[in-house]
Coordinates of C-alpha atoms and ligand atoms in Angstrom, one line a residue:
M1 CA -41.6 -23.6 -19.8
N2 CA -39.1 -21.2 -21.4
E3 CA -35.5 -22.2 -21.4
I4 CA -34.3 -18.7 -21.3
F5 CA -36.1 -15.9 -19.6
E6 CA -35.5 -12.4 -18.6
I7 CA -35.8 -11.7 -14.9
D8 CA -36.4 -8.4 -13.2
V9 CA -33.9 -8.0 -10.5
S10 CA -33.6 -4.3 -10.8
A11 CA -35.6 -3.8 -7.6
A12 CA -33.3 -5.9 -5.6
A13 CA -30.0 -5.1 -7.2
R14 CA -30.5 -1.7 -8.7
V15 CA -27.3 -0.6 -7.0
Q16 CA -25.1 -3.3 -8.2
F17 CA -26.6 -4.1 -11.6
P18 CA -28.1 -0.9 -12.9
G19 CA -28.9 -1.0 -16.5
A20 CA -27.9 -4.6 -17.0
R21 CA -30.4 -6.9 -18.7
V22 CA -30.3 -10.1 -16.7
L23 CA -31.1 -13.4 -18.3
A24 CA -31.5 -16.7 -16.7
M25 CA -31.0 -20.0 -18.4
R26 CA -32.3 -23.2 -16.9
L27 CA -30.4 -26.4 -17.3
P28 CA -33.1 -28.8 -16.2
G29 CA -31.8 -32.2 -15.2
V30 CA -28.2 -31.3 -15.5
G31 CA -27.8 -31.9 -11.8
S32 CA -28.9 -30.9 -8.5
V33 CA -26.8 -29.8 -5.5
D34 CA -29.8 -29.6 -3.3
G35 CA -28.5 -32.4 -1.3
A36 CA -30.4 -35.6 -2.0
G37 CA -28.3 -37.0 -4.8
L38 CA -25.1 -35.9 -3.4
D39 CA -25.2 -36.5 0.2
W40 CA -22.7 -39.2 0.7
S41 CA -23.9 -40.4 4.0
A42 CA -27.5 -40.6 2.9
N43 CA -26.5 -42.7 -0.1
R44 CA -23.8 -44.8 1.5
A45 CA -25.7 -48.0 0.8
A46 CA -26.0 -47.4 -2.8
W47 CA -22.2 -47.3 -3.1
T48 CA -21.2 -50.4 -1.2
G49 CA -19.2 -52.7 -3.3
V50 CA -18.2 -50.1 -5.8
D51 CA -14.5 -50.2 -6.8
K52 CA -13.5 -46.7 -5.6
D53 CA -10.1 -46.8 -7.0
A54 CA -11.3 -47.6 -10.5
L55 CA -13.8 -44.8 -10.3
L56 CA -11.3 -42.3 -9.1
T57 CA -9.0 -42.9 -12.0
H58 CA -11.8 -42.9 -14.6
P59 CA -11.0 -40.2 -17.1
S60 CA -14.2 -38.3 -16.5
I61 CA -13.8 -38.4 -12.8
A62 CA -10.1 -38.0 -12.2
P63 CA -10.1 -34.2 -12.9
Y64 CA -12.8 -33.6 -10.3
A65 CA -11.2 -35.9 -7.8
N66 CA -8.0 -33.8 -8.3
Y67 CA -9.9 -30.6 -7.6
Y68 CA -11.1 -32.1 -4.4
Q69 CA -7.7 -33.2 -3.5
R70 CA -6.2 -29.8 -4.1
A71 CA -8.8 -28.3 -2.0
G72 CA -8.0 -30.5 0.9
I73 CA -11.1 -32.7 0.6
N74 CA -10.4 -36.4 0.5
P75 CA -11.9 -37.7 -2.7
R76 CA -12.0 -41.2 -1.5
K77 CA -14.2 -40.1 1.4
H78 CA -16.4 -38.1 -0.8
L79 CA -16.3 -40.3 -3.8
P80 CA -20.0 -41.0 -4.0
S81 CA -20.6 -37.3 -4.2
V82 CA -18.0 -36.8 -6.9
A83 CA -19.0 -39.8 -8.9
N84 CA -22.7 -39.1 -8.6
F85 CA -22.2 -35.6 -9.6
I86 CA -20.1 -36.4 -12.6
H87 CA -22.3 -39.1 -13.9
R88 CA -25.4 -37.0 -13.6
A89 CA -24.2 -33.6 -14.4
F90 CA -21.4 -34.0 -16.8
G91 CA -23.1 -36.2 -19.2
R92 CA -26.3 -34.2 -19.4
A93 CA -24.4 -30.9 -19.5
Q94 CA -22.5 -32.1 -22.5
A95 CA -25.6 -32.7 -24.4
R96 CA -26.6 -29.1 -23.8
L97 CA -23.3 -27.5 -24.7
P98 CA -24.0 -26.2 -28.1
R99 CA -27.0 -24.4 -26.7
I100 CA -25.1 -23.1 -23.7
N101 CA -22.4 -21.7 -25.9
E102 CA -24.9 -20.1 -28.1
V103 CA -26.4 -18.2 -25.2
V104 CA -23.1 -17.4 -23.6
D105 CA -22.1 -15.8 -26.9
T106 CA -25.0 -13.3 -26.7
V107 CA -24.1 -11.8 -23.3
N108 CA -21.2 -10.0 -21.8
W109 CA -21.3 -11.5 -18.3
V110 CA -22.1 -14.8 -17.0
A111 CA -22.7 -15.9 -13.4
V112 CA -22.9 -19.6 -12.7
S113 CA -25.0 -21.3 -10.2
T114 CA -23.9 -24.4 -8.4
M115 CA -21.1 -26.8 -8.8
T116 CA -23.0 -28.6 -11.5
S117 CA -22.6 -25.8 -13.9
L118 CA -18.9 -25.9 -13.3
G119 CA -18.9 -29.3 -15.0
A120 CA -20.9 -28.0 -17.8
F121 CA -18.6 -25.1 -18.3
D122 CA -15.5 -27.2 -18.1
A123 CA -16.9 -29.6 -20.7
A124 CA -17.8 -26.7 -22.9
G125 CA -14.3 -25.3 -22.8
I126 CA -15.8 -22.1 -21.4
E127 CA -13.1 -20.6 -19.2
G128 CA -13.1 -19.7 -15.6
P129 CA -16.4 -20.9 -14.2
V130 CA -17.1 -19.4 -10.9
L131 CA -20.1 -19.9 -8.8
L132 CA -22.9 -17.7 -7.7
D133 CA -25.1 -20.1 -5.8
L134 CA -28.6 -19.1 -6.4
S135 CA -30.1 -22.3 -5.2
G136 CA -30.6 -21.7 -1.6
E137 CA -33.7 -21.2 0.4
D138 CA -31.6 -20.3 3.4
E139 CA -29.1 -17.6 3.9
S140 CA -26.0 -19.6 3.1
Y141 CA -25.2 -18.4 -0.3
E142 CA -21.7 -19.7 -0.1
P143 CA -20.2 -21.3 -3.1
V144 CA -21.2 -24.9 -2.6
G145 CA -19.5 -28.1 -3.4
G146 CA -20.7 -31.6 -4.0
Q147 CA -21.3 -32.1 -0.3
G148 CA -24.5 -30.2 0.1
R149 CA -23.6 -26.9 1.7
E150 CA -20.0 -27.5 2.4
P151 CA -18.3 -24.4 1.1
L152 CA -16.0 -25.0 -1.8
P153 CA -12.7 -23.4 -1.4
A154 CA -12.2 -20.6 -3.8
G155 CA -9.2 -22.1 -5.5
L156 CA -11.4 -24.9 -6.7
L157 CA -13.7 -22.6 -8.5
V158 CA -11.2 -20.8 -10.6
L159 CA -10.2 -23.1 -13.4
R160 CA -8.9 -20.6 -15.9
D161 CA -8.9 -16.9 -16.3
S162 CA -11.8 -15.3 -18.0
K163 CA -13.1 -11.9 -18.6
K164 CA -16.7 -13.0 -19.2
V165 CA -17.5 -15.1 -16.2
L166 CA -18.3 -13.2 -13.1
S167 CA -16.9 -14.6 -10.0
L168 CA -18.0 -14.1 -6.5
F169 CA -14.4 -13.2 -5.9
S170 CA -14.0 -10.7 -8.7
I171 CA -17.6 -9.7 -9.2
R172 CA -17.2 -6.3 -7.6
D173 CA -14.6 -5.2 -10.2
T174 CA -16.3 -6.7 -13.2
V175 CA -19.7 -5.4 -12.2
H176 CA -18.3 -1.9 -12.1
T177 CA -17.2 -2.4 -15.7
A178 CA -20.4 -4.2 -16.7
T179 CA -22.6 -1.5 -15.3
R180 CA -20.8 1.3 -16.9
D181 CA -21.5 -0.4 -20.2
S182 CA -25.3 0.0 -20.7
T183 CA -25.5 -2.8 -23.2
S184 CA -24.1 -5.3 -20.8
D185 CA -26.1 -8.4 -20.0
L186 CA -25.7 -10.8 -17.1
L187 CA -26.5 -14.4 -17.7
L188 CA -27.4 -16.5 -14.7
L189 CA -26.8 -20.0 -15.6
G190 CA -27.9 -22.9 -13.5
C191 CA -30.1 -25.8 -13.0
V192 CA -31.8 -24.6 -9.9
L193 CA -33.1 -21.3 -11.1
P194 CA -36.8 -21.1 -10.2
P195 CA -39.4 -21.2 -12.9
L196 CA -39.9 -17.5 -13.1
D197 CA -40.2 -17.2 -9.4
S198 CA -37.2 -14.9 -9.0
T199 CA -37.4 -14.5 -5.2
P200 CA -34.3 -16.7 -4.5
V201 CA -32.4 -14.9 -7.3
R202 CA -33.3 -11.6 -5.8
A203 CA -32.2 -12.7 -2.4
A204 CA -29.0 -14.0 -3.8
L205 CA -28.2 -10.9 -5.6
Q206 CA -29.1 -8.9 -2.5
L207 CA -26.8 -11.0 -0.5
V208 CA -24.0 -10.7 -3.1
A209 CA -24.5 -7.0 -3.1
Q210 CA -24.2 -7.0 0.6
R211 CA -21.1 -9.2 0.6
L212 CA -19.6 -6.9 -2.0
G213 CA -19.7 -4.2 0.6
D214 CA -17.5 -6.4 2.8
G215 CA -14.8 -6.7 0.1
R216 CA -13.9 -9.7 -2.0
S217 CA -11.3 -12.3 -1.3
P218 CA -8.2 -11.9 -3.3
A219 CA -8.4 -14.1 -6.3
L220 CA -6.6 -17.4 -5.7
E221 CA -5.7 -17.7 -9.4
T222 CA -3.0 -15.2 -8.6
L223 CA -1.5 -17.8 -6.4
A224 CA -1.9 -20.8 -8.6
G225 CA -0.5 -19.2 -11.7
Q226 CA 2.7 -17.9 -10.1
G227 CA 6.2 -19.3 -10.6
P228 CA 8.4 -21.0 -10.5
W229 CA 9.5 -19.1 -13.5
F230 CA 9.0 -15.4 -14.4
D231 CA 10.4 -15.7 -17.9
D232 CA 14.2 -16.1 -17.2
H233 CA 13.9 -15.2 -13.5
G234 CA 12.8 -17.0 -10.4
G235 CA 13.3 -20.8 -10.1
C236 CA 14.3 -22.8 -7.2
F237 CA 18.0 -22.9 -6.8
I238 CA 18.6 -24.8 -3.6
A239 CA 21.1 -27.1 -2.1
E240 CA 20.1 -30.8 -1.9
T241 CA 19.8 -30.6 1.8
L242 CA 17.0 -28.0 1.5
S243 CA 15.1 -30.0 -1.0
P244 CA 12.9 -31.9 1.4
P245 CA 11.4 -28.9 3.3
V246 CA 11.0 -26.9 0.0
S247 CA 9.3 -29.8 -1.6
E248 CA 7.0 -30.2 1.4
L249 CA 6.1 -26.5 1.2
T250 CA 5.5 -26.7 -2.5
E251 CA 3.2 -29.6 -2.2
R252 CA 1.1 -28.2 0.6
Y253 CA 0.8 -24.5 0.4
Q254 CA -1.7 -24.3 -2.4
Q255 CA -3.9 -26.9 -0.9
I256 CA -3.9 -25.3 2.5
I257 CA -4.3 -21.7 1.3
A258 CA -7.2 -22.8 -0.9
S259 CA -9.0 -24.5 2.0
A260 CA -12.0 -22.8 3.5
A261 CA -10.6 -23.3 7.0
F262 CA -7.5 -21.3 6.2
Q263 CA -9.4 -18.6 4.3
Q264 CA -11.9 -18.0 7.1
R265 CA -9.2 -17.8 9.8
Y266 CA -6.9 -15.6 7.7
R267 CA -9.6 -13.2 6.6
S268 CA -10.8 -12.9 10.1
L269 CA -7.3 -12.1 11.5
L270 CA -6.7 -9.6 8.7
K271 CA -9.8 -7.8 9.8
H272 CA -9.7 -8.0 13.5
Y273 CA -6.0 -8.3 14.3
V274 CA -4.3 -6.4 11.5
G275 CA -7.1 -3.8 11.2
R276 CA -7.8 -4.3 7.5
A277 CA -9.1 -3.0 5.2
T278 CA -6.5 -0.2 5.5
P279 CA -7.9 3.2 4.3
L280 CA -7.2 4.7 0.9
T281 CA -6.7 8.3 1.7
L282 CA -7.0 11.2 -0.7
V283 CA -4.2 13.6 0.3
E284 CA -5.3 16.9 -1.1
N285 CA -2.5 19.1 0.1
F286 CA 0.2 16.7 -1.2
S287 CA -1.8 16.4 -4.4
R288 CA -1.6 20.2 -4.9
E289 CA 2.2 20.1 -4.2
I290 CA 3.0 17.5 -6.7
G291 CA 0.3 18.3 -9.3
V292 CA -1.7 15.0 -9.6
K293 CA -4.6 13.8 -7.6
T294 CA -3.0 11.4 -5.1
Y295 CA -4.3 8.6 -3.0
L296 CA -2.3 6.8 -0.3
K297 CA -2.8 3.2 0.4
R298 CA -2.4 3.3 4.2
E299 CA -0.3 0.2 5.1
D300 CA 1.2 2.4 7.7
L301 CA -2.0 1.9 9.7
A302 CA -1.7 -1.9 9.7
H303 CA -0.7 -3.6 13.0
T304 CA 3.0 -3.4 13.6
G305 CA 3.3 -0.4 11.3
A306 CA 3.8 -1.8 7.9
H307 CA 2.6 -4.2 5.2
K308 CA 4.9 -7.0 6.4
I309 CA 2.2 -8.3 8.9
N310 CA 0.0 -9.4 6.0
N311 CA 2.6 -11.9 4.9
A312 CA 3.9 -12.8 8.3
L313 CA 0.5 -13.7 9.6
G314 CA -0.4 -15.6 6.4
Q315 CA 2.7 -17.7 6.5
A316 CA 2.6 -18.3 10.3
L317 CA -0.9 -19.6 9.8
L318 CA 0.3 -21.8 6.9
A319 CA 3.1 -23.1 9.2
Q320 CA 0.6 -24.0 11.9
M321 CA -1.7 -25.8 9.4
M322 CA 1.4 -27.7 8.1
G323 CA 1.9 -28.9 11.7
K324 CA 5.1 -27.0 12.3
R325 CA 5.7 -26.0 15.9
R326 CA 8.6 -23.6 15.3
V327 CA 9.1 -20.7 13.0
I328 CA 12.3 -19.1 12.0
A329 CA 12.9 -15.9 10.0
E330 CA 15.6 -13.5 9.0
T331 CA 15.4 -9.8 9.4
G332 CA 17.6 -6.9 8.4
A333 CA 16.1 -3.7 9.8
G334 CA 13.9 -5.8 12.1
Q335 CA 10.5 -5.0 10.6
H336 CA 10.0 -8.5 9.3
G337 CA 11.2 -9.8 12.6
V338 CA 8.7 -7.7 14.5
A339 CA 5.8 -8.8 12.3
T340 CA 6.8 -12.5 12.5
A341 CA 7.2 -12.3 16.3
A342 CA 3.8 -10.8 16.6
A343 CA 2.2 -13.4 14.4
C344 CA 3.9 -16.2 16.3
A345 CA 2.9 -14.7 19.7
L346 CA -0.7 -14.6 18.5
L347 CA -0.7 -18.2 17.2
G348 CA 1.4 -19.6 20.1
I349 CA 4.3 -20.8 17.9
E350 CA 7.9 -20.8 19.0
C351 CA 9.8 -18.1 17.1
V352 CA 13.5 -17.6 16.4
I353 CA 14.7 -14.5 14.5
Y354 CA 18.1 -14.4 12.9
M355 CA 19.6 -11.0 12.7
G356 CA 23.1 -9.7 11.8
L357 CA 25.1 -8.6 14.8
R358 CA 25.6 -5.2 13.2
D359 CA 21.9 -4.8 12.4
M360 CA 21.1 -5.8 16.0
Q361 CA 23.2 -2.8 17.2
R362 CA 21.7 -0.5 14.7
Q363 CA 18.1 -1.6 15.3
A364 CA 18.2 -2.1 19.0
L365 CA 14.6 -1.0 19.5
N366 CA 13.3 -3.6 17.1
V367 CA 15.4 -6.3 18.9
Q368 CA 13.6 -5.3 22.1
R369 CA 10.2 -5.4 20.4
I370 CA 10.9 -8.9 19.1
R371 CA 12.0 -10.1 22.5
L372 CA 9.1 -8.5 24.3
M373 CA 6.8 -10.6 22.1
G374 CA 8.5 -13.8 23.3
A375 CA 10.7 -14.5 20.3
R376 CA 14.4 -15.3 20.5
V377 CA 16.9 -13.2 18.5
V378 CA 20.0 -15.0 17.4
A379 CA 22.9 -12.9 16.2
A380 CA 24.5 -13.7 12.9
T381 CA 28.2 -13.1 13.4
G382 CA 29.6 -14.2 10.0
G383 CA 30.4 -12.1 7.0
T384 CA 29.3 -8.5 7.2
Q385 CA 27.0 -9.3 10.1
T386 CA 24.0 -8.1 8.1
L387 CA 20.9 -9.4 6.4
K388 CA 22.4 -11.9 3.9
D389 CA 24.4 -13.5 6.8
A390 CA 21.2 -13.7 8.8
I391 CA 19.6 -15.5 5.8
N392 CA 22.5 -17.9 5.6
D393 CA 22.2 -18.8 9.3
A394 CA 18.4 -19.2 9.0
L395 CA 18.8 -21.6 6.1
R396 CA 21.3 -23.7 8.1
D397 CA 18.8 -23.9 10.9
W398 CA 16.1 -24.9 8.5
V399 CA 18.1 -27.7 7.1
A400 CA 18.8 -29.0 10.6
N401 CA 15.3 -28.8 11.9
A402 CA 13.0 -29.1 8.9
D403 CA 10.7 -31.6 10.5
T404 CA 9.5 -29.2 13.1
T405 CA 10.4 -25.8 11.6
Y406 CA 8.9 -23.5 9.0
Y407 CA 11.1 -20.8 7.4
L408 CA 9.0 -17.6 7.1
L409 CA 10.5 -15.5 4.3
G410 CA 9.9 -11.8 4.3
S411 CA 9.7 -10.5 0.8
A412 CA 8.8 -11.6 -2.7
L413 CA 12.1 -13.4 -3.1
G414 CA 13.9 -16.7 -2.5
P415 CA 13.3 -20.1 -4.0
H416 CA 9.9 -21.0 -5.5
P417 CA 7.3 -21.1 -4.0
Y418 CA 8.2 -18.1 -1.7
P419 CA 7.7 -15.4 -4.4
A420 CA 4.3 -16.8 -5.1
I421 CA 3.3 -17.2 -1.5
V422 CA 4.4 -13.7 -0.5
R423 CA 2.8 -12.1 -3.5
Y424 CA -0.5 -13.9 -2.6
F425 CA -0.4 -12.7 1.0
Q426 CA 0.3 -9.1 -0.1
S427 CA -2.2 -9.1 -2.9
V428 CA -4.8 -8.0 -0.4
I429 CA -3.2 -4.5 -0.7
G430 CA -4.0 -4.3 -4.4
D431 CA -7.4 -5.9 -4.1
E432 CA -8.5 -3.5 -1.5
A433 CA -7.0 -0.5 -3.3
R434 CA -8.7 -1.3 -6.5
Q435 CA -12.1 -1.6 -4.8
Q436 CA -11.6 1.5 -2.7
F437 CA -10.5 3.6 -5.7
A438 CA -13.4 2.4 -7.8
A439 CA -15.8 3.3 -5.0
L440 CA -14.3 6.8 -4.6
E441 CA -13.8 7.5 -8.3
D442 CA -17.0 6.3 -9.9
G443 CA -15.8 2.9 -11.0
A444 CA -12.6 4.1 -12.6
L445 CA -9.1 2.7 -12.5
P446 CA -6.1 4.8 -11.4
D447 CA -3.8 6.1 -14.1
A448 CA -0.7 5.0 -12.2
L449 CA 0.6 3.2 -9.2
V450 CA 3.8 3.9 -7.3
A451 CA 5.5 1.7 -4.7
C452 CA 9.0 1.4 -3.3
V453 CA 10.9 -1.8 -4.2
G454 CA 13.2 -3.6 -1.7
G455 CA 12.6 -7.3 -2.4
G456 CA 9.4 -6.1 -3.9
S457 CA 6.6 -7.4 -1.7
N458 CA 4.6 -4.3 -1.1
A459 CA 5.0 -3.3 -4.7
I460 CA 3.9 -6.6 -6.1
G461 CA 1.0 -6.7 -3.6
L462 CA -0.3 -3.4 -5.0
F463 CA 0.5 -4.1 -8.6
S464 CA -1.1 -7.6 -8.6
A465 CA -4.7 -6.4 -9.0
F466 CA -3.8 -4.1 -11.9
I467 CA -1.1 -6.0 -14.0
E468 CA -3.8 -7.1 -16.4
E469 CA -5.1 -3.6 -16.9
P470 CA -2.9 -2.1 -19.6
D471 CA -4.2 1.5 -18.9
V472 CA -2.8 1.5 -15.4
Q473 CA 0.9 2.4 -15.4
L474 CA 3.1 0.7 -12.8
F475 CA 6.1 2.4 -11.2
G476 CA 8.5 0.8 -8.8
V477 CA 11.0 3.0 -7.0
E478 CA 14.5 1.7 -6.0
A479 CA 16.8 3.3 -3.5
A480 CA 19.6 5.3 -5.2
G481 CA 21.3 6.0 -1.8
Q482 CA 24.0 8.5 -2.5
G483 CA 23.7 8.1 -6.2
E484 CA 24.5 5.3 -8.7
S485 CA 28.0 6.7 -9.6
T486 CA 29.1 6.6 -5.9
G487 CA 28.5 2.9 -5.7
N488 CA 26.6 3.5 -2.4
H489 CA 23.1 2.5 -3.5
S490 CA 20.7 -0.3 -3.9
I491 CA 19.8 0.0 -7.6
R492 CA 19.4 -3.4 -9.1
F493 CA 17.9 -2.1 -12.3
G494 CA 20.6 0.4 -12.9
Q495 CA 22.5 1.3 -16.1
G496 CA 26.0 1.3 -14.7
G497 CA 26.6 -2.4 -15.2
Q498 CA 26.9 -3.1 -11.4
S499 CA 23.8 -5.3 -11.6
R500 CA 23.3 -8.4 -13.7
S501 CA 21.1 -11.5 -13.7
G502 CA 22.4 -13.9 -11.1
V503 CA 21.4 -16.4 -8.5
L504 CA 21.3 -15.5 -4.9
Q505 CA 19.6 -17.2 -2.0
G506 CA 17.5 -19.5 -4.0
C507 CA 16.4 -17.6 -7.0
R508 CA 17.6 -15.9 -10.2
S509 CA 17.0 -12.2 -10.7
Y510 CA 18.9 -9.0 -11.0
V511 CA 21.7 -8.9 -8.4
L512 CA 24.2 -6.2 -7.5
Q513 CA 27.6 -7.9 -8.1
D514 CA 31.1 -7.3 -9.2
A515 CA 32.8 -8.7 -12.3
N516 CA 33.5 -12.0 -10.5
G517 CA 30.0 -12.4 -9.3
Q518 CA 30.7 -11.4 -5.7
I519 CA 27.7 -9.8 -4.2
G520 CA 27.9 -6.1 -4.1
E521 CA 27.7 -3.9 -1.0
T522 CA 24.4 -1.9 -0.8
H523 CA 23.4 1.3 0.8
S524 CA 20.1 3.1 1.5
I525 CA 19.0 5.3 4.4
A526 CA 15.9 3.1 4.2
P527 CA 16.9 -0.3 5.8
G528 CA 14.1 -2.2 4.1
L529 CA 15.4 -1.2 0.6
D530 CA 19.0 -2.1 1.4
Y531 CA 19.3 -5.5 -0.3
P532 CA 21.3 -6.6 -3.3
M533 CA 18.6 -8.5 -5.1
V534 CA 15.1 -7.7 -6.5
G535 CA 12.2 -10.1 -6.6
P536 CA 12.0 -12.2 -9.8
E537 CA 8.5 -11.0 -10.9
H538 CA 9.8 -7.4 -10.9
A539 CA 12.6 -8.5 -13.1
Q540 CA 10.0 -9.9 -15.5
L541 CA 7.8 -6.8 -15.3
R542 CA 10.8 -4.7 -16.0
D543 CA 12.1 -6.8 -18.9
S544 CA 8.7 -6.9 -20.5
G545 CA 8.2 -3.2 -20.1
R546 CA 4.9 -3.7 -18.2
A547 CA 6.3 -1.8 -15.2
N548 CA 8.8 1.0 -15.1
Y549 CA 11.4 1.4 -12.4
L550 CA 13.0 4.6 -11.3
W551 CA 14.9 5.6 -8.3
A552 CA 15.1 8.1 -5.5
S553 CA 18.1 9.1 -3.5
D554 CA 18.5 9.4 0.2
D555 CA 18.1 13.1 0.0
E556 CA 15.1 13.0 -2.3
A557 CA 13.4 10.5 0.0
L558 CA 14.1 12.6 3.1
Q559 CA 12.6 15.7 1.4
A560 CA 9.5 13.8 0.4
L561 CA 9.2 12.5 3.9
Q562 CA 9.3 16.0 5.2
L563 CA 6.8 17.2 2.7
L564 CA 4.2 14.6 3.5
S565 CA 4.7 15.1 7.2
R566 CA 4.3 18.8 7.0
C567 CA 1.4 19.0 4.6
E568 CA -0.6 16.0 5.6
G569 CA 0.4 15.1 9.2
I570 CA 1.5 11.7 8.1
I571 CA 5.0 10.6 8.8
P572 CA 5.9 7.8 6.3
A573 CA 8.6 5.1 6.8
L574 CA 11.9 6.0 5.0
E575 CA 11.1 3.2 2.5
S576 CA 7.7 4.6 1.7
A577 CA 9.3 8.0 1.4
H578 CA 11.1 6.6 -1.7
A579 CA 7.7 5.9 -3.3
L580 CA 6.6 9.5 -2.5
A581 CA 9.8 10.9 -4.1
G582 CA 9.3 8.6 -7.1
A583 CA 5.8 9.8 -7.4
I584 CA 6.9 13.4 -7.6
K585 CA 9.0 12.5 -10.6
V586 CA 6.3 10.4 -12.2
A587 CA 3.7 13.2 -11.7
R588 CA 5.7 15.4 -14.1
Q589 CA 5.2 12.9 -17.0
L590 CA 1.5 12.3 -16.3
P591 CA -1.3 14.1 -18.2
Q592 CA -3.4 16.8 -16.6
G593 CA -6.1 15.3 -14.4
A594 CA -4.3 12.0 -13.7
R595 CA -5.1 10.1 -10.6
I596 CA -2.5 7.9 -8.8
I597 CA -2.2 5.6 -5.9
I598 CA 1.0 5.5 -3.8
N599 CA 1.6 2.6 -1.5
L600 CA 2.5 4.0 1.9
S601 CA 4.1 0.8 2.9
G602 CA 4.9 1.8 6.5
R603 CA 5.0 4.5 9.2
G604 CA 8.0 6.5 10.2
D605 CA 8.1 5.8 13.9
K606 CA 10.9 3.2 13.5
D607 CA 13.0 5.7 11.6
M608 CA 12.8 8.7 14.0
Q609 CA 16.4 8.4 15.1
T610 CA 17.7 8.4 11.6
I611 CA 15.4 11.2 10.6
A612 CA 16.4 13.3 13.7
Q613 CA 20.1 12.9 13.0
L614 CA 19.7 13.9 9.4
T615 CA 17.4 16.8 9.9
S616 CA 18.5 18.2 13.3
A617 CA 20.8 21.0 12.0
E618 CA 18.1 22.7 10.0
E619 CA 15.2 21.9 12.3
V620 CA 16.3 22.6 15.9
P621 CA 14.6 25.9 17.0
Q622 CA 17.0 28.4 18.6
Ligands
PLP701 C1 10.5 -4.0 4.5 C2 9.9 -2.8 4.0 C3 9.9 -2.4 2.7 C4 10.6 -3.2 1.6 O1 10.2 -4.5 1.4 P1 9.4 -4.9 0.1 O2 9.4 -6.4 0.2 O3 10.1 -4.4 -1.1 O4 8.0 -4.4 0.2 C5 9.2 -1.3 2.3 N1 8.5 -0.5 3.2 C6 8.5 -0.9 4.5 C7 7.8 0.0 5.5 C8 9.2 -2.0 5.0 O5 9.2 -2.3 6.3

C-alpha cells in the first residue's frame, strides 16, 4: 500500500480545484476519530480509577485540555477522549514527523483531515492546522473533535497563522490563489483516507465546494490575536471599580464566541435577521464619474440601516450566553442605540440606552425608534450633554449593576477586550467583501479599500480581511467638518497639533485635546463621525503606514452624497458620504484600471432632515 498517492478529484471538484494536483498521505495508526476509541461513554469502564487530575496536568495532555477548555468543553468530562487521543495519536504522529515534513515541503497547500492530524501538526511545529474532515461516510463533514462527531469550534482549530494550510474557514480565499497558480498542489493529510477509494474524498470536496458557496465563517484567529496592545495604543485603562466586569468579559468572550452554539446562532441571525450577506454592488455610473471601477459594500441594506447591527447582535448574544439579563449602551446619534434596542428586543433582554440630553433633542426620531422597540432611554444631563457624557453615565451604571448587566459598546474603542470584540463582529464585512470581489473579478483582490472612520468599526471590519495583503491599499476617511484650521472638525490624525496620544474612556489612542489634555470639542455633519478619539488599531495602522488616513469636509461629503444619490439611486448616510468623498480623492492617485471597494456603512434615511436643511436653497423647485 502506497503511503502517498495521487487521487483524481477533478471530476468532483473541477470548479474549486482546477489544475491542482491533489495528493493524499495516509498516516496509518496515527489515530482514529471514527468513534470507537474516543467515545467516552462507551469506554467509561476503561477509565475508572484513573487519576484525572494527574492526567490533565501531564505535559503532553495539558495543551489539549486547554484547547477544550477554551472551546467551552469541559476537559474533565471528556478526559478519556482527550487522553486517549493524545496517547494514541500524538506518540505515533511524532514518529512520522520527519516524513510528514518532507511531504509538506513538496506541496503548496495542505488540508488536514481529523483532529488527530492536528496533534501531528502541532508536534511537527507545522503552523495553523485546520481540519477538513474527510473521514465521514455520512453527510456531516463538520470539523470534528475527540467526541465522535461533536463539532469542534473553529477557534480550536486555528493554532497559528499559516499560508500553507488550507482551512475550512479560509479555504475559499486560498483556493482562489492556489488555483490561479497552475503548479499548486493540495495535500490531503489524514489517517482515514481510504485506500485509493476516493469516494469519500470526492464527497467531502463536493460538500466543501458547496459550503464555499454559502460563504465562510470569519476566521477566529482575528479575534484571538487582537489586543490588548496595538503597539503603543489600546490597553485597558479602567478604574478599579470596573475591574471585575471587565475581567469577567475578558475571561469569557473568547470561549463563548468560539463555541459551536454561539457560532450557529450568530450566523443564523446574521443571515435571517440582518439579511446578510449584504451585496457588493458595482456602481458603473459613479465609477465613470470618479474614474475608477468602484464597488460598494452595501451595509446600508443591513437591518436597521447600517453596519452597527452586526456588532450589537453579536454582543447581545454574548451577553445572553454570559447569563446577563440586562444590557446597557451609550449612543450619540442614536444609531448604535437603535441597533442595540433591536437586538435586545429580539433576544428578550432588558435594554437601557444612555443618551446626552442634547443628542436626544437633535435625534428625536431615533429616540422614538428605541422606545418603540421596548428599550428605555435615559438622558445624560452632565457636561455637554452629548456622547461622552452618555458613556460616563453608562459606565457608572455598569459599576453599580455588573452582576446582571452587560455593557454593549458600539465601536472599535474602549478598554480591551472591546476593540477586539467589535472588530471580530464587524469582520464579517471584510470577509464577505473579499469573497464577493473575488467571485466577480476572477479571483482578484481589490487595489484599494475606502471607509469612513468614526471610532473605526466599519473601517476595521472591512480592512480586517485585507490587512495581510500588502497589495491592497487601505484608506480611512475622517470628518474634516468645516476644516482643520477652524477647529470645528473631528480629525484625530491631523497635522495641526490638536490631537495627540492620550487615554480616554478606557484606552490609549489619538485624542483631540488641548494643551492641558482637556478633551476637544468636535464637529461633523455626520453624527457618527463626531467623536474625539479614534480606535487603537487605526492608530497602529496609521503609525506603521499600513493604512492611510485622509479627510473629507462637510461640504465634500454632502456633494458626494448628492452625486451617488443622483447617479445611482442610492442615498448614503452622511458618514458613508465621507468615504465616498475620500474615494474621489483616492481615485486621482490610483493607476489606470484600478478597482476599489467603498464601505457604504449606512443609508441616508436618518439624515434626511439635515440633508434637506443644507440643500433646500438650491434644490427647491420654483
Ligand atoms: C456609527 C456610524 C459610523 C461610524 O462608526 P464607526 O465605528 O467608525 O464605523 C459610520 N457610518 C454609519 C452609518 C454609522 O451609523
